Backbone as JSON Lines, residues from 0, in Angstrom:
{"i":0,"aa":"M","n":[-174.09,12.69,16.39],"ca":[-173.33,12.3,16.82],"c":[-172.21,13.46,17.28]}
{"i":1,"aa":"G","n":[-171.68,14.11,16.61],"ca":[-170.76,15.08,17.05],"c":[-170.4,15.74,18.05]}
{"i":2,"aa":"N","n":[-171.42,16.49,18.31],"ca":[-171.16,17.25,19.77],"c":[-171.45,15.94,21.03]}
{"i":3,"aa":"I","n":[-172.05,15.13,20.27],"ca":[-171.83,13.65,21.76],"c":[-170.53,13.58,22.21]}
{"i":4,"aa":"N","n":[-169.84,13.03,20.74],"ca":[-168.6,12.04,20.51],"c":[-167.72,13.47,20.91]}
{"i":5,"aa":"R","n":[-167.86,15.07,20.49],"ca":[-167.04,15.99,21.42],"c":[-167.23,15.42,23.16]}
{"i":6,"aa":"M","n":[-168.13,15.25,23.84],"ca":[-168.45,15.57,25.58],"c":[-167.91,14.84,25.46]}
{"i":7,"aa":"V","n":[-167.68,13.38,25.06],"ca":[-167.18,12.07,25.42],"c":[-165.74,12.49,25.62]}
{"i":8,"aa":"D","n":[-164.91,12.93,25.09],"ca":[-163.15,13.05,24.71],"c":[-163.49,14.03,25.55]}
{"i":9,"aa":"I","n":[-164.08,14.56,26.01],"ca":[-163.8,15.75,27.33],"c":[-163.64,15.1,28.02]}
{"i":10,"aa":"V","n":[-165.36,14.1,28.47],"ca":[-164.95,13.51,29.72],"c":[-163.87,12.78,29.72]}
{"i":11,"aa":"V","n":[-163.2,11.97,28.52],"ca":[-162.36,11.08,28.56],"c":[-160.65,11.83,28.9]}
{"i":12,"aa":"L","n":[-160.49,12.94,28.59],"ca":[-159.66,13.53,28.7],"c":[-159.67,14.23,30.98]}
{"i":13,"aa":"L","n":[-160.53,14.34,30.91],"ca":[-160.84,14.87,32.51],"c":[-160.32,13.75,33.27]}
{"i":14,"aa":"I","n":[-160.99,12.49,32.57],"ca":[-160.36,11.5,33.5],"c":[-159.05,11.06,33.6]}
{"i":15,"aa":"L","n":[-158.45,10.94,32.38],"ca":[-156.91,10.81,31.69],"c":[-156.08,12.23,33.33]}
{"i":16,"aa":"T","n":[-156.7,13.23,33.13],"ca":[-156.09,14.24,33.36],"c":[-155.71,14.07,35.39]}
{"i":17,"aa":"G","n":[-157.23,13.29,35.64],"ca":[-157.27,13.15,37.31],"c":[-156.33,11.74,37.85]}
{"i":18,"aa":"L","n":[-156.2,10.84,36.88],"ca":[-155.64,10.02,36.62],"c":[-153.99,9.99,37.37]}
{"i":19,"aa":"S","n":[-153.86,11.27,36.25],"ca":[-152.36,11.54,35.76],"c":[-152.09,12.23,37.05]}
{"i":20,"aa":"V","n":[-152.44,13.51,37.88],"ca":[-152.32,13.85,38.73],"c":[-152.38,12.5,40.07]}
{"i":21,"aa":"S","n":[-152.6,11.92,39.7],"ca":[-153.12,10.83,40.92],"c":[-151.44,9.31,40.82]}
{"i":22,"aa":"D","n":[-151.77,9.75,40.15],"ca":[-149.89,8.97,39.22],"c":[-149.03,9.87,39.91]}
{"i":23,"aa":"I","n":[-148.79,11.24,39.43],"ca":[-147.81,11.67,39.83],"c":[-147.55,12.3,41.47]}
{"i":24,"aa":"R","n":[-148.55,12.02,41.64],"ca":[-148.49,12.55,43.45],"c":[-148.62,11.29,44.38]}
{"i":25,"aa":"N","n":[-149.24,9.76,43.5],"ca":[-149.34,8.99,44.37],"c":[-148.23,7.58,44.09]}
{"i":26,"aa":"K","n":[-147.99,7.57,42.85],"ca":[-147.65,6.35,42.66],"c":[-148.39,5.33,42.04]}
{"i":27,"aa":"K","n":[-149.81,6.19,42.17],"ca":[-150.87,4.51,41.66],"c":[-152.25,5.32,41.17]}
{"i":28,"aa":"V","n":[-152.75,4.78,40.25],"ca":[-154.18,5.08,39.89],"c":[-155.22,4.36,40.53]}
{"i":29,"aa":"S","n":[-156.47,4.36,40.76],"ca":[-157.74,4.48,41.56],"c":[-158.24,3.19,40.58]}
{"i":30,"aa":"R","n":[-158.81,1.89,41.29],"ca":[-158.74,0.69,40.28],"c":[-160.17,1.43,40.15]}
{"i":31,"aa":"K","n":[-160.93,1.86,41.64],"ca":[-162.25,2.09,41.33],"c":[-162.93,3.63,40.01]}
{"i":32,"aa":"V","n":[-161.63,4.28,39.63],"ca":[-162.25,5.6,38.44],"c":[-161.81,4.65,37.04]}
{"i":33,"aa":"L","n":[-160.72,3.61,37.34],"ca":[-160.23,2.57,36.2],"c":[-161.48,1.74,35.35]}
{"i":34,"aa":"T","n":[-162.4,1.37,37.03],"ca":[-163.37,0.4,36.45],"c":[-165.26,1.07,36.33]}
{"i":35,"aa":"L","n":[-165.25,2.81,36.76],"ca":[-166.17,3.01,36.4],"c":[-165.69,3.64,34.97]}
{"i":36,"aa":"W","n":[-164.47,3.84,34.58],"ca":[-163.94,4.67,32.87],"c":[-164.19,3.16,32.16]}
{"i":37,"aa":"G","n":[-163.8,2.02,32.79],"ca":[-163.91,1.24,31.76],"c":[-165.7,0.37,31.46]}
{"i":38,"aa":"I","n":[-166.45,0.89,32.61],"ca":[-167.86,0.36,32.67],"c":[-168.76,1.63,31.58]}
{"i":39,"aa":"L","n":[-167.91,2.75,31.45],"ca":[-169.07,4.17,30.82],"c":[-168.07,3.78,29.64]}
{"i":40,"aa":"T","n":[-167.04,3.57,29.14],"ca":[-166.66,3.45,27.91],"c":[-167.31,1.61,27.61]}
{"i":41,"aa":"V","n":[-168.1,0.77,27.77],"ca":[-168.19,-0.35,27.3],"c":[-169.51,0.28,27.1]}
{"i":42,"aa":"F","n":[-170.34,1.05,28.37],"ca":[-171.44,1.74,27.84],"c":[-171.44,2.34,25.96]}
{"i":43,"aa":"W","n":[-170.91,3.73,26.64],"ca":[-171.25,4.37,25.44],"c":[-170.56,3.79,23.7]}
{"i":44,"aa":"K","n":[-169.41,2.84,24.05],"ca":[-169.4,1.8,23.08],"c":[-170.66,1.3,21.87]}
{"i":45,"aa":"I","n":[-171.65,0.35,23.32],"ca":[-172.55,0.06,22.78],"c":[-173.76,0.72,22.24]}
{"i":46,"aa":"V","n":[-173.7,2.11,22.83],"ca":[-175.05,3.34,22.21],"c":[-174.17,3.69,21.18]}
{"i":47,"aa":"D","n":[-173.08,3.91,20.99],"ca":[-172.55,4.25,19.85],"c":[-172.27,3.09,18.41]}
{"i":48,"aa":"F","n":[-171.89,2.04,18.45],"ca":[-172.1,0.88,17.54],"c":[-173.75,0.71,17.61]}
{"i":49,"aa":"Y","n":[-174.22,1.04,18.48],"ca":[-176.14,0.75,17.89],"c":[-176.42,1.72,17.03]}
{"i":50,"aa":"Q","n":[-176.24,3.1,17.32],"ca":[-176.14,4.43,16.4],"c":[-175.57,4.09,14.87]}
{"i":51,"aa":"T","n":[-174.52,4.0,15.48],"ca":[-173.87,3.54,13.71],"c":[-174.62,2.22,12.87]}
{"i":52,"aa":"R","n":[-174.87,1.46,13.53],"ca":[-175.23,-0.05,12.76],"c":[-176.45,1.03,12.18]}
{"i":53,"aa":"V","n":[-177.41,1.46,13.13],"ca":[-178.95,2.08,12.34],"c":[-178.74,3.19,10.94]}
{"i":54,"aa":"F","n":[-177.81,3.87,11.17],"ca":[-177.15,4.6,10.42],"c":[-176.27,3.84,9.0]}
{"i":55,"aa":"L","n":[-175.62,2.8,9.21],"ca":[-175.0,1.78,8.24],"c":[-175.99,1.66,7.51]}
{"i":56,"aa":"E","n":[-177.34,0.66,8.09],"ca":[-178.23,0.09,8.0],"c":[-178.96,0.54,6.76]}
{"i":57,"aa":"K","n":[-179.45,1.72,7.26],"ca":[-179.44,2.67,6.09],"c":[-178.99,2.98,4.82]}
{"i":58,"aa":"M","n":[-177.79,2.94,5.16],"ca":[-176.51,3.06,3.64],"c":[-176.41,1.45,3.37]}
{"i":59,"aa":"E","n":[-177.06,0.4,3.82],"ca":[-176.53,-0.85,3.36],"c":[-175.38,-1.09,3.14]}
{"i":60,"aa":"Q","n":[-174.67,-0.49,4.36],"ca":[-173.27,-1.55,4.94],"c":[-172.96,-1.78,6.08]}
{"i":61,"aa":"T","n":[-172.52,-2.36,6.56],"ca":[-171.6,-3.46,8.32],"c":[-170.81,-2.28,8.83]}
{"i":62,"aa":"N","n":[-170.88,-2.34,9.82],"ca":[-170.05,-1.63,10.78],"c":[-168.63,-2.73,11.47]}
{"i":63,"aa":"V","n":[-168.83,-3.78,10.36],"ca":[-167.96,-5.43,11.36],"c":[-166.09,-4.69,11.73]}
{"i":64,"aa":"E","n":[-165.87,-3.58,10.97],"ca":[-164.85,-3.07,10.81],"c":[-164.51,-2.32,12.57]}
{"i":65,"aa":"N","n":[-165.57,-1.28,11.77],"ca":[-165.44,-0.54,13.78],"c":[-164.89,-1.61,14.33]}
{"i":66,"aa":"L","n":[-165.95,-2.86,14.49],"ca":[-165.94,-3.49,15.88],"c":[-164.47,-4.27,15.66]}
{"i":67,"aa":"V","n":[-164.31,-4.84,14.57],"ca":[-162.6,-4.98,14.84],"c":[-161.76,-4.51,14.56]}
{"i":68,"aa":"G","n":[-161.93,-2.96,15.06],"ca":[-160.82,-2.39,15.38],"c":[-160.9,-1.49,17.05]}
{"i":69,"aa":"I","n":[-162.25,-1.93,17.7],"ca":[-162.55,-2.14,18.86],"c":[-161.89,-3.16,19.36]}
{"i":70,"aa":"C","n":[-162.01,-4.24,19.29],"ca":[-161.13,-5.28,19.54],"c":[-159.86,-5.02,19.53]}
{"i":71,"aa":"A","n":[-159.17,-5.41,18.46],"ca":[-157.71,-4.97,18.25],"c":[-157.64,-3.7,19.11]}
{"i":72,"aa":"G","n":[-158.1,-2.87,19.52],"ca":[-157.56,-1.6,20.51],"c":[-157.53,-2.03,22.17]}
{"i":73,"aa":"I","n":[-158.52,-2.71,21.98],"ca":[-158.36,-3.69,23.47],"c":[-157.64,-4.28,23.51]}
{"i":74,"aa":"G","n":[-156.86,-5.02,22.71],"ca":[-155.65,-6.67,22.52],"c":[-154.52,-5.59,23.02]}
{"i":75,"aa":"V","n":[-154.4,-4.53,22.43],"ca":[-152.96,-3.73,22.37],"c":[-153.07,-3.34,24.17]}
{"i":76,"aa":"G","n":[-154.28,-3.58,24.44],"ca":[-153.74,-3.24,26.51],"c":[-153.55,-4.23,26.65]}
{"i":77,"aa":"V","n":[-154.64,-5.34,26.51],"ca":[-153.93,-6.68,26.95],"c":[-152.84,-7.26,26.52]}
{"i":78,"aa":"L","n":[-152.14,-6.44,26.07],"ca":[-150.21,-6.85,25.44],"c":[-150.08,-5.98,26.35]}
{"i":79,"aa":"F","n":[-150.42,-4.93,26.87],"ca":[-149.53,-4.37,27.95],"c":[-149.57,-5.07,29.46]}
{"i":80,"aa":"L","n":[-150.91,-5.35,29.47],"ca":[-151.05,-6.08,31.08],"c":[-150.39,-7.71,31.1]}
{"i":81,"aa":"L","n":[-149.65,-8.11,30.34],"ca":[-148.85,-8.92,29.6],"c":[-147.26,-8.59,29.75]}
{"i":82,"aa":"V","n":[-147.31,-7.68,29.03],"ca":[-145.77,-6.9,29.69],"c":[-145.76,-6.54,31.01]}
{"i":83,"aa":"S","n":[-146.68,-5.91,31.64],"ca":[-146.68,-5.42,32.85],"c":[-146.46,-6.46,33.82]}
{"i":84,"aa":"K","n":[-146.99,-7.97,33.16],"ca":[-146.59,-9.03,34.37],"c":[-145.3,-9.07,34.29]}
{"i":85,"aa":"V","n":[-144.6,-9.5,32.98],"ca":[-143.57,-9.81,32.5],"c":[-142.43,-9.08,33.58]}
{"i":86,"aa":"T","n":[-142.77,-7.7,33.13],"ca":[-141.32,-6.2,33.61],"c":[-141.51,-6.66,34.93]}
{"i":87,"aa":"E","n":[-142.25,-6.91,35.66],"ca":[-142.37,-6.61,37.03],"c":[-143.05,-5.46,37.49]}
{"i":88,"aa":"E","n":[-144.13,-4.64,36.6],"ca":[-144.73,-3.34,36.24],"c":[-143.83,-2.52,36.45]}
{"i":89,"aa":"A","n":[-142.99,-2.56,35.07],"ca":[-142.27,-1.63,33.95],"c":[-142.82,-0.7,33.95]}
{"i":90,"aa":"I","n":[-144.07,-1.16,33.58],"ca":[-145.17,-1.04,33.27],"c":[-146.05,-0.81,34.19]}
{"i":91,"aa":"G","n":[-146.99,-0.09,34.7],"ca":[-147.86,-0.47,35.99],"c":[-149.28,-1.11,35.11]}
{"i":92,"aa":"Y","n":[-150.11,-1.97,35.87],"ca":[-151.09,-2.91,36.09],"c":[-152.56,-1.08,34.98]}
{"i":93,"aa":"G","n":[-152.2,-0.27,36.09],"ca":[-152.87,0.64,35.87],"c":[-152.82,1.83,34.4]}
{"i":94,"aa":"D","n":[-151.59,1.36,34.33],"ca":[-151.24,2.4,32.72],"c":[-151.78,1.23,31.67]}
{"i":95,"aa":"S","n":[-151.64,-0.15,31.84],"ca":[-152.35,-0.89,30.72],"c":[-153.48,-1.16,30.96]}
{"i":96,"aa":"V","n":[-154.11,-1.23,31.96],"ca":[-155.7,-1.21,31.9],"c":[-156.6,-0.08,31.45]}
{"i":97,"aa":"A","n":[-155.44,1.17,31.29],"ca":[-155.91,2.29,30.72],"c":[-155.81,2.63,29.27]}
{"i":98,"aa":"I","n":[-154.58,1.7,29.01],"ca":[-154.33,1.54,27.32],"c":[-155.53,0.66,26.6]}
{"i":99,"aa":"M","n":[-155.64,-0.36,27.51],"ca":[-156.91,-1.15,27.07],"c":[-158.0,-0.67,26.88]}
{"i":100,"aa":"I","n":[-158.6,0.33,27.94],"ca":[-159.92,1.0,27.89],"c":[-160.22,2.04,26.94]}
{"i":101,"aa":"L","n":[-158.43,2.78,26.51],"ca":[-158.22,3.65,25.36],"c":[-158.66,2.74,24.37]}
{"i":102,"aa":"G","n":[-157.67,1.68,24.01],"ca":[-157.71,0.43,22.77],"c":[-159.4,0.57,22.25]}
{"i":103,"aa":"G","n":[-160.25,0.31,23.89],"ca":[-161.47,0.25,23.33],"c":[-162.68,1.16,22.94]}
{"i":104,"aa":"Y","n":[-162.03,2.52,23.2],"ca":[-162.86,3.34,22.76],"c":[-162.33,4.24,21.83]}
{"i":105,"aa":"L","n":[-161.14,4.46,21.27],"ca":[-160.75,4.66,20.25],"c":[-160.4,3.67,18.77]}
{"i":106,"aa":"G","n":[-160.27,2.5,19.5],"ca":[-159.76,1.43,18.27],"c":[-158.24,1.26,17.92]}
{"i":107,"aa":"F","n":[-158.0,0.4,17.26],"ca":[-156.66,0.07,17.06],"c":[-155.62,1.42,17.03]}
{"i":108,"aa":"W","n":[-155.88,2.2,15.62],"ca":[-154.72,2.72,15.14],"c":[-154.78,3.82,15.37]}
{"i":109,"aa":"K","n":[-155.62,4.51,16.6],"ca":[-155.92,5.56,17.46],"c":[-155.43,5.58,18.33]}
{"i":110,"aa":"V","n":[-155.07,4.03,19.25],"ca":[-154.83,3.82,20.45],"c":[-153.25,3.95,20.13]}
{"i":111,"aa":"V","n":[-152.62,3.47,19.02],"ca":[-151.25,3.14,18.8],"c":[-150.89,4.87,18.08]}
{"i":112,"aa":"G","n":[-151.8,5.79,17.69],"ca":[-150.96,6.98,18.06],"c":[-151.31,7.6,19.15]}
{"i":113,"aa":"V","n":[-152.22,7.09,19.8],"ca":[-151.73,7.84,21.2],"c":[-150.33,7.02,21.58]}
{"i":114,"aa":"L","n":[-150.17,5.88,21.93],"ca":[-149.41,5.47,22.53],"c":[-147.81,5.81,22.0]}
{"i":115,"aa":"A","n":[-147.68,5.88,20.62],"ca":[-146.87,6.51,19.88],"c":[-146.34,7.98,20.64]}
{"i":116,"aa":"A","n":[-147.16,8.71,20.62],"ca":[-146.94,9.94,21.11],"c":[-146.66,10.09,22.5]}
{"i":117,"aa":"A","n":[-147.12,9.02,23.06],"ca":[-146.32,8.97,24.37],"c":[-145.41,8.51,24.91]}
{"i":118,"aa":"F","n":[-144.83,7.3,24.55],"ca":[-143.41,6.88,23.98],"c":[-142.69,8.09,23.9]}
{"i":119,"aa":"F","n":[-143.33,8.98,23.18],"ca":[-142.11,8.86,21.98],"c":[-141.53,10.81,23.06]}
{"i":120,"aa":"T","n":[-142.42,11.28,24.25],"ca":[-142.61,12.44,24.86],"c":[-141.98,12.01,26.52]}
{"i":121,"aa":"S","n":[-142.35,10.85,26.21],"ca":[-141.36,10.37,27.8],"c":[-140.6,10.01,27.45]}
{"i":122,"aa":"G","n":[-139.96,9.4,26.31],"ca":[-138.52,9.63,25.81],"c":[-137.75,10.58,25.59]}
{"i":123,"aa":"V","n":[-138.37,12.16,25.44],"ca":[-137.83,12.92,25.43],"c":[-136.95,13.64,27.16]}
{"i":124,"aa":"C","n":[-138.24,13.32,27.7],"ca":[-138.01,13.64,28.86],"c":[-137.43,12.94,29.62]}
{"i":125,"aa":"S","n":[-137.09,11.65,29.01],"ca":[-136.06,10.48,30.18],"c":[-135.04,11.11,29.51]}
{"i":126,"aa":"V","n":[-134.34,11.17,28.53],"ca":[-133.31,12.04,28.33],"c":[-133.19,13.33,28.39]}
{"i":127,"aa":"I","n":[-133.82,14.57,28.49],"ca":[-133.92,15.4,29.32],"c":[-133.15,15.19,30.81]}
{"i":128,"aa":"L","n":[-134.2,14.48,31.58],"ca":[-134.03,14.23,33.05],"c":[-132.96,13.5,33.31]}
{"i":129,"aa":"A","n":[-132.38,12.32,32.4],"ca":[-131.18,11.72,32.39],"c":[-129.45,12.53,32.37]}
{"i":130,"aa":"F","n":[-129.87,14.0,31.69],"ca":[-128.92,14.73,31.64],"c":[-128.87,15.93,32.51]}
{"i":131,"aa":"R","n":[-130.06,15.87,33.67],"ca":[-129.69,16.5,34.66],"c":[-129.4,15.77,36.11]}
{"i":132,"aa":"G","n":[-129.47,13.94,35.74],"ca":[-129.07,13.14,36.92],"c":[-130.52,13.01,37.4]}
{"i":133,"aa":"R","n":[-131.49,13.18,36.95],"ca":[-132.74,12.71,37.9],"c":[-133.43,11.85,37.87]}
{"i":134,"aa":"V","n":[-133.07,10.91,36.5],"ca":[-134.0,9.91,35.89],"c":[-133.97,8.73,36.83]}
{"i":135,"aa":"K","n":[-135.2,8.62,37.34],"ca":[-134.87,7.28,37.7],"c":[-136.31,6.43,37.32]}
{"i":136,"aa":"T","n":[-137.72,6.56,37.99],"ca":[-139.08,6.57,37.39],"c":[-139.71,7.59,37.17]}
{"i":137,"aa":"M","n":[-140.76,7.37,36.13],"ca":[-141.7,8.84,35.64],"c":[-143.35,7.41,35.8]}
{"i":138,"aa":"P","n":[-143.93,8.52,36.27],"ca":[-145.41,8.42,35.58],"c":[-145.53,7.83,34.65]}
{"i":139,"aa":"F","n":[-146.38,7.15,33.73],"ca":[-146.75,7.05,32.83],"c":[-148.23,8.12,32.15]}
{"i":140,"aa":"F","n":[-149.14,7.81,32.72],"ca":[-150.1,8.37,32.66],"c":[-150.04,9.8,31.97]}
{"i":141,"aa":"P","n":[-148.91,11.18,32.34],"ca":[-149.34,12.25,32.05],"c":[-148.44,12.16,30.22]}
{"i":142,"aa":"F","n":[-148.22,10.94,30.0],"ca":[-147.65,10.72,29.06],"c":[-148.98,10.15,28.37]}
{"i":143,"aa":"L","n":[-149.21,9.32,28.72],"ca":[-151.14,9.0,28.09],"c":[-152.02,10.26,28.2]}
{"i":144,"aa":"T","n":[-152.28,10.67,28.47],"ca":[-152.75,11.63,28.94],"c":[-152.95,12.83,27.16]}
{"i":145,"aa":"L","n":[-150.88,13.33,27.54],"ca":[-150.4,13.75,26.69],"c":[-150.55,13.27,25.08]}
{"i":146,"aa":"G","n":[-150.31,12.07,25.07],"ca":[-151.0,11.5,23.99],"c":[-152.48,11.79,23.03]}
{"i":147,"aa":"Y","n":[-153.02,11.77,24.17],"ca":[-154.37,11.79,23.81],"c":[-154.75,13.54,23.4]}
{"i":148,"aa":"I","n":[-154.29,14.12,24.03],"ca":[-154.22,15.2,23.65],"c":[-154.01,16.15,22.28]}
{"i":149,"aa":"L","n":[-152.78,15.28,22.17],"ca":[-151.94,15.21,20.68],"c":[-152.93,14.9,19.62]}
{"i":150,"aa":"M","n":[-153.93,14.0,19.61],"ca":[-154.28,13.07,18.86],"c":[-155.72,13.36,18.88]}
{"i":151,"aa":"L","n":[-156.46,14.19,19.79],"ca":[-157.78,15.17,18.97],"c":[-157.06,16.51,18.74]}
{"i":152,"aa":"A","n":[-156.03,17.34,18.91],"ca":[-155.74,17.56,18.37],"c":[-155.26,17.49,16.85]}
{"i":153,"aa":"E","n":[-154.53,16.57,16.34],"ca":[-154.24,16.19,15.3],"c":[-155.93,15.39,15.19]}
{"i":154,"aa":"Q","n":[-156.9,15.04,14.88],"ca":[-158.32,14.81,14.92],"c":[-158.72,16.1,14.15]}
{"i":155,"aa":"R","n":[-158.83,16.89,15.25],"ca":[-159.39,18.55,14.62],"c":[-158.86,19.14,13.97]}
{"i":156,"aa":"G","n":[-157.91,19.01,13.2],"ca":[-156.91,20.05,11.99],"c":[-155.86,20.8,13.08]}
{"i":157,"aa":"G","n":[-155.5,20.33,14.43],"ca":[-154.66,21.01,14.81],"c":[-155.2,21.52,16.11]}
{"i":158,"aa":"V","n":[-156.47,21.71,16.11],"ca":[-157.31,22.71,16.77],"c":[-158.04,22.07,18.32]}
{"i":159,"aa":"L","n":[-157.88,22.03,19.37],"ca":[-158.84,21.19,20.29],"c":[-159.91,22.36,20.3]}
């Protein structure tokens, strides 16, 4: 499953990169791409969950913790959807849906790590742009993508 997981990580990275470019250029992301990505993530998690279950049954263990992490990761995205609604899209709905999808794919702790990196890097960029007098609003997808890249690098011992 290691090579397959790496391929899925690359697909997720390509999707995030494409959505980042769209967010920068158009200030919005494609609902169709988000929907397709969500469907693919659900499909992948079903396959992954089944493979893990088969493996763990052989080891006489359960994978309830994995399922809880996935649900909690999706919950982070749902929380961001509520924030989007309350703040009149200070964080856009597309960003929140992507966080929800990432949460379903990565689980709670990894999506929190991605978000921490994304908010930190966006904060640094905001400060730099504020000193130059250029900050108004910034697309969040590029920072979400960067957070994902940093998580992948950390997960692989600093090497992508």
